[in-house]
mmCIF file of C-alpha atoms in Angstrom:
data_model
loop_
_atom_site.group_PDB
_atom_site.id
_atom_site.type_symbol
_atom_site.label_atom_id
_atom_site.label_comp_id
_atom_site.label_asym_id
_atom_site.label_seq_id
_atom_site.Cartn_x
_atom_site.Cartn_y
_atom_site.Cartn_z
ATOM 1 C CA MET A 1483 -9.492 -73.760 49.017
ATOM 2 C CA ASN A 1484 -7.526 -76.899 49.632
ATOM 3 C CA ASN A 1485 -7.575 -80.392 48.211
ATOM 4 C CA GLU A 1486 -8.694 -83.063 50.627
ATOM 5 C CA PRO A 1487 -6.185 -85.700 51.703
ATOM 6 C CA SER A 1488 -6.721 -89.184 50.304
ATOM 7 C CA ASP A 1489 -7.736 -90.659 53.688
ATOM 8 C CA LEU A 1490 -11.018 -88.741 53.427
ATOM 9 C CA THR A 1491 -12.386 -91.310 51.026
ATOM 10 C CA LYS A 1492 -13.742 -93.231 54.025
ATOM 11 C CA PRO A 1493 -17.553 -93.425 53.887
ATOM 12 C CA ALA A 1494 -17.920 -92.624 57.616
ATOM 13 C CA VAL A 1495 -16.521 -89.112 57.119
ATOM 14 C CA TRP A 1496 -18.780 -88.378 54.167
ATOM 15 C CA GLY A 1497 -21.819 -89.781 55.977
ATOM 16 C CA HIS A 1498 -21.558 -87.315 58.866
ATOM 17 C CA PRO A 1499 -24.678 -85.078 58.859
ATOM 18 C CA ALA A 1500 -22.660 -81.829 58.876
ATOM 19 C CA VAL A 1501 -20.491 -83.049 55.998
ATOM 20 C CA LEU A 1502 -23.597 -84.128 54.097
ATOM 21 C CA LEU A 1503 -25.113 -80.648 54.471
ATOM 22 C CA ALA A 1504 -21.867 -78.694 53.976
ATOM 23 C CA THR A 1505 -21.192 -80.555 50.742
ATOM 24 C CA VAL A 1506 -24.853 -80.020 49.737
ATOM 25 C CA PHE A 1507 -25.539 -83.739 49.598
ATOM 26 C CA TRP A 1508 -22.077 -84.545 48.206
ATOM 27 C CA ILE A 1509 -22.294 -82.151 45.251
ATOM 28 C CA GLY A 1510 -19.102 -80.678 46.723
ATOM 29 C CA ARG A 1511 -17.248 -83.803 45.683
ATOM 30 C CA ALA A 1512 -17.918 -83.014 42.002
ATOM 31 C CA ARG A 1513 -14.872 -82.003 40.009
ATOM 32 C CA PRO A 1514 -13.735 -79.745 38.530
ATOM 33 C CA ALA A 1515 -14.718 -76.518 40.294
ATOM 34 C CA PRO A 1516 -16.870 -77.730 43.207
ATOM 35 C CA GLY A 1517 -17.726 -74.121 44.135
ATOM 36 C CA THR A 1518 -19.270 -73.619 40.723
ATOM 37 C CA TRP A 1519 -21.343 -76.766 41.194
ATOM 38 C CA GLY A 1520 -22.431 -75.474 44.615
ATOM 39 C CA SER A 1521 -23.490 -72.146 43.145
ATOM 40 C CA ALA A 1522 -25.374 -73.900 40.356
ATOM 41 C CA ALA A 1523 -27.119 -76.179 42.860
ATOM 42 C CA ALA A 1524 -28.854 -73.133 44.342
ATOM 43 C CA LEU A 1525 -30.371 -72.072 41.008
ATOM 44 C CA PRO A 1526 -33.351 -74.493 41.038
ATOM 45 C CA ILE A 1527 -34.315 -73.318 44.527
ATOM 46 C CA ILE A 1528 -33.938 -69.670 43.524
ATOM 47 C CA THR A 1529 -36.097 -70.358 40.470
ATOM 48 C CA ALA A 1530 -38.772 -72.094 42.545
ATOM 49 C CA LEU A 1531 -38.860 -69.247 45.067
ATOM 50 C CA SER A 1532 -39.049 -66.723 42.226
ATOM 51 C CA PHE A 1533 -42.003 -68.511 40.619
ATOM 52 C CA ALA A 1534 -43.729 -68.831 43.987
ATOM 53 C CA GLN A 1535 -43.351 -65.054 44.412
ATOM 54 C CA PHE A 1536 -43.039 -65.173 48.164
ATOM 55 C CA PRO A 1537 -42.969 -61.793 49.859
ATOM 56 C CA PHE A 1538 -39.487 -60.306 49.781
ATOM 57 C CA PHE A 1539 -39.020 -60.498 53.563
ATOM 58 C CA ILE A 1540 -39.768 -64.249 53.549
ATOM 59 C CA GLU A 1541 -37.223 -64.848 50.814
ATOM 60 C CA CYS A 1542 -34.655 -62.774 52.748
ATOM 61 C CA ALA A 1543 -35.441 -64.597 55.996
ATOM 62 C CA PHE A 1544 -35.062 -67.989 54.310
ATOM 63 C CA TRP A 1545 -31.610 -67.218 52.881
ATOM 64 C CA LEU A 1546 -30.530 -65.469 56.091
ATOM 65 C CA ALA A 1547 -31.423 -68.638 58.003
ATOM 66 C CA VAL A 1548 -29.455 -70.785 55.535
ATOM 67 C CA CYS A 1549 -26.449 -68.458 55.913
ATOM 68 C CA CYS A 1550 -26.601 -68.430 59.721
ATOM 69 C CA ILE A 1551 -27.103 -72.178 60.040
ATOM 70 C CA GLY A 1552 -24.239 -72.626 57.581
ATOM 71 C CA ILE A 1553 -21.667 -71.223 60.011
ATOM 72 C CA PRO A 1554 -21.777 -74.058 62.581
ATOM 73 C CA ILE A 1555 -22.387 -76.664 59.875
ATOM 74 C CA CYS A 1556 -19.244 -75.576 58.006
ATOM 75 C CA THR A 1557 -17.261 -75.448 61.258
ATOM 76 C CA ILE A 1558 -18.182 -79.031 62.143
ATOM 77 C CA ALA A 1559 -17.736 -80.296 58.579
ATOM 78 C CA SER A 1560 -14.285 -78.743 58.169
ATOM 79 C CA ARG A 1561 -13.194 -80.446 61.393
ATOM 80 C CA GLN A 1562 -14.628 -83.759 60.193
ATOM 81 C CA LEU A 1563 -12.726 -83.326 56.925
ATOM 82 C CA GLY A 1564 -9.373 -83.067 58.661
ATOM 83 C CA GLY A 1565 -9.427 -79.578 60.134
ATOM 84 C CA GLN A 1566 -8.585 -77.707 56.949
ATOM 85 C CA LYS A 1567 -9.413 -74.007 56.853
ATOM 86 C CA ASP A 1568 -11.780 -74.190 53.862
ATOM 87 C CA PRO A 1569 -11.957 -77.609 52.204
ATOM 88 C CA SER A 1570 -12.945 -77.349 48.547
ATOM 89 C CA SER A 1571 -15.683 -79.950 49.029
ATOM 90 C CA ILE A 1572 -17.539 -77.638 51.433
ATOM 91 C CA ILE A 1573 -19.840 -75.723 49.104
ATOM 92 C CA LEU A 1574 -22.640 -74.675 51.445
ATOM 93 C CA ASP A 1575 -21.011 -71.235 51.414
ATOM 94 C CA GLU A 1576 -21.509 -70.884 47.648
ATOM 95 C CA PHE A 1577 -24.941 -72.496 47.813
ATOM 96 C CA ALA A 1578 -26.091 -70.009 50.476
ATOM 97 C CA ALA A 1579 -24.427 -66.905 49.007
ATOM 98 C CA MET A 1580 -25.406 -67.264 45.345
ATOM 99 C CA PRO A 1581 -29.096 -66.434 46.010
ATOM 100 C CA LEU A 1582 -28.110 -63.267 47.872
ATOM 101 C CA VAL A 1583 -27.000 -61.782 44.553
ATOM 102 C CA LEU A 1584 -30.530 -61.999 43.184
ATOM 103 C CA LEU A 1585 -32.191 -60.288 46.138
ATOM 104 C CA VAL A 1586 -31.565 -56.958 44.352
ATOM 105 C CA VAL A 1587 -33.780 -58.088 41.464
ATOM 106 C CA PRO A 1588 -37.565 -58.383 41.940
ATOM 107 C CA SER A 1589 -38.680 -61.982 41.498
ATOM 108 C CA GLN A 1590 -40.769 -61.116 38.412
ATOM 109 C CA GLN A 1591 -37.624 -59.800 36.682
ATOM 110 C CA ARG A 1592 -35.419 -62.834 37.358
ATOM 111 C CA THR A 1593 -35.232 -64.039 33.796
ATOM 112 C CA TRP A 1594 -32.830 -66.747 32.686
ATOM 113 C CA LEU A 1595 -30.452 -64.058 31.402
ATOM 114 C CA VAL A 1596 -30.480 -62.117 34.681
ATOM 115 C CA MET A 1597 -29.928 -65.340 36.629
ATOM 116 C CA LEU A 1598 -27.061 -66.327 34.337
ATOM 117 C CA LEU A 1599 -25.485 -62.896 34.768
ATOM 118 C CA ALA A 1600 -25.898 -63.146 38.559
ATOM 119 C CA PHE A 1601 -24.284 -66.590 38.530
ATOM 120 C CA LEU A 1602 -21.325 -65.437 36.409
ATOM 121 C CA LEU A 1603 -20.775 -62.285 38.479
ATOM 122 C CA PHE A 1604 -20.879 -64.255 41.721
ATOM 123 C CA ARG A 1605 -18.383 -66.812 40.428
ATOM 124 C CA LEU A 1606 -16.112 -64.013 39.175
ATOM 125 C CA PHE A 1607 -15.999 -62.302 42.567
ATOM 126 C CA ASP A 1608 -15.836 -65.584 44.506
ATOM 127 C CA ILE A 1609 -12.911 -66.887 42.457
ATOM 128 C CA THR A 1610 -10.913 -63.640 42.221
ATOM 129 C CA LYS A 1611 -11.620 -62.680 45.852
ATOM 130 C CA PRO A 1612 -11.143 -58.904 45.662
ATOM 131 C CA PRO A 1613 -11.035 -57.016 48.974
ATOM 132 C CA PRO A 1614 -12.688 -57.609 51.375
ATOM 133 C CA CYS A 1615 -13.377 -61.202 50.271
ATOM 134 C CA ARG A 1616 -9.827 -62.495 50.748
ATOM 135 C CA GLN A 1617 -9.508 -60.851 54.180
ATOM 136 C CA LEU A 1618 -12.800 -62.336 55.389
ATOM 137 C CA GLU A 1619 -11.440 -65.838 54.793
ATOM 138 C CA ASN A 1620 -9.220 -65.214 57.835
ATOM 139 C CA LEU A 1621 -12.190 -65.170 60.196
ATOM 140 C CA PRO A 1622 -12.369 -68.281 62.389
ATOM 141 C CA ASP A 1623 -13.966 -71.578 61.430
ATOM 142 C CA GLY A 1624 -17.295 -71.592 59.603
ATOM 143 C CA LEU A 1625 -17.582 -67.819 59.727
ATOM 144 C CA GLY A 1626 -14.455 -67.512 57.583
ATOM 145 C CA ILE A 1627 -15.744 -70.182 55.216
ATOM 146 C CA MET A 1628 -19.064 -68.378 54.762
ATOM 147 C CA ALA A 1629 -18.179 -64.667 55.033
ATOM 148 C CA ASP A 1630 -15.944 -64.369 51.972
ATOM 149 C CA ASP A 1631 -18.812 -65.698 49.867
ATOM 150 C CA TRP A 1632 -21.238 -63.205 51.396
ATOM 151 C CA ALA A 1633 -18.856 -60.418 50.400
ATOM 152 C CA ALA A 1634 -18.533 -61.849 46.880
ATOM 153 C CA ALA A 1635 -22.338 -61.977 46.707
ATOM 154 C CA GLY A 1636 -22.538 -58.363 47.856
ATOM 155 C CA LEU A 1637 -20.104 -57.228 45.162
ATOM 156 C CA ALA A 1638 -21.939 -59.268 42.540
ATOM 157 C CA ALA A 1639 -25.304 -57.886 43.715
ATOM 158 C CA CYS A 1640 -24.078 -54.290 43.427
ATOM 159 C CA THR A 1641 -22.766 -54.974 39.932
ATOM 160 C CA LEU A 1642 -25.952 -56.779 38.903
ATOM 161 C CA PHE A 1643 -28.081 -53.944 40.259
ATOM 162 C CA ALA A 1644 -26.074 -51.391 38.270
ATOM 163 C CA ILE A 1645 -26.355 -53.448 35.079
ATOM 164 C CA THR A 1646 -30.090 -54.129 35.398
ATOM 165 C CA THR A 1647 -30.778 -50.490 36.308
ATOM 166 C CA LEU A 1648 -28.923 -49.360 33.187
ATOM 167 C CA MET A 1649 -30.786 -51.927 31.107
ATOM 168 C CA HIS A 1650 -34.158 -50.697 32.347
ATOM 169 C CA SER A 1651 -33.224 -47.026 31.987
ATOM 170 C CA TYR A 1652 -32.583 -47.672 28.291
ATOM 171 C CA GLY A 1653 -35.840 -49.575 27.936
ATOM 172 C CA TRP A 1654 -34.276 -53.002 27.516
ATOM 173 C CA THR A 1655 -35.615 -55.963 29.451
ATOM 174 C CA ALA A 1656 -33.849 -59.284 29.626
ATOM 175 C CA PRO A 1657 -35.535 -62.280 27.962
#
């Protein structure tokens, strides 16, 4: 991720609807670690959906829609922000991918500890970008911005699933 040039402090750029959404209502301007802030911003929505106990397919459809809509939004926003490949202020990718990690855990089992572990695993894989995450960044426009985070979420979800399965097989449930 790149640092934005100083000329992007103009209010008109930040007021563009795509920039507003791609920065998740300007949370992406928070420093340090805007991606971490973007991931954290998804947690209240994940929590609300977990408490509501929507059917699994509705939860999946909701996050799939956010991910798909995120592609053109991130494309437009990155162009508005000077045409950079993946501006650090664009955090819709983290916001949309973080919840994907928790889809492997039934909503009734999404305790604060499981959600914290999901968050930490996602950030680990998103920051370190193991294969195929780094390679997916090379996809064009918004797809490249979003896809590496989907891969990081997939790796984090697999790891979380393994950990929670082991926990349950030994009779331990997270608080």
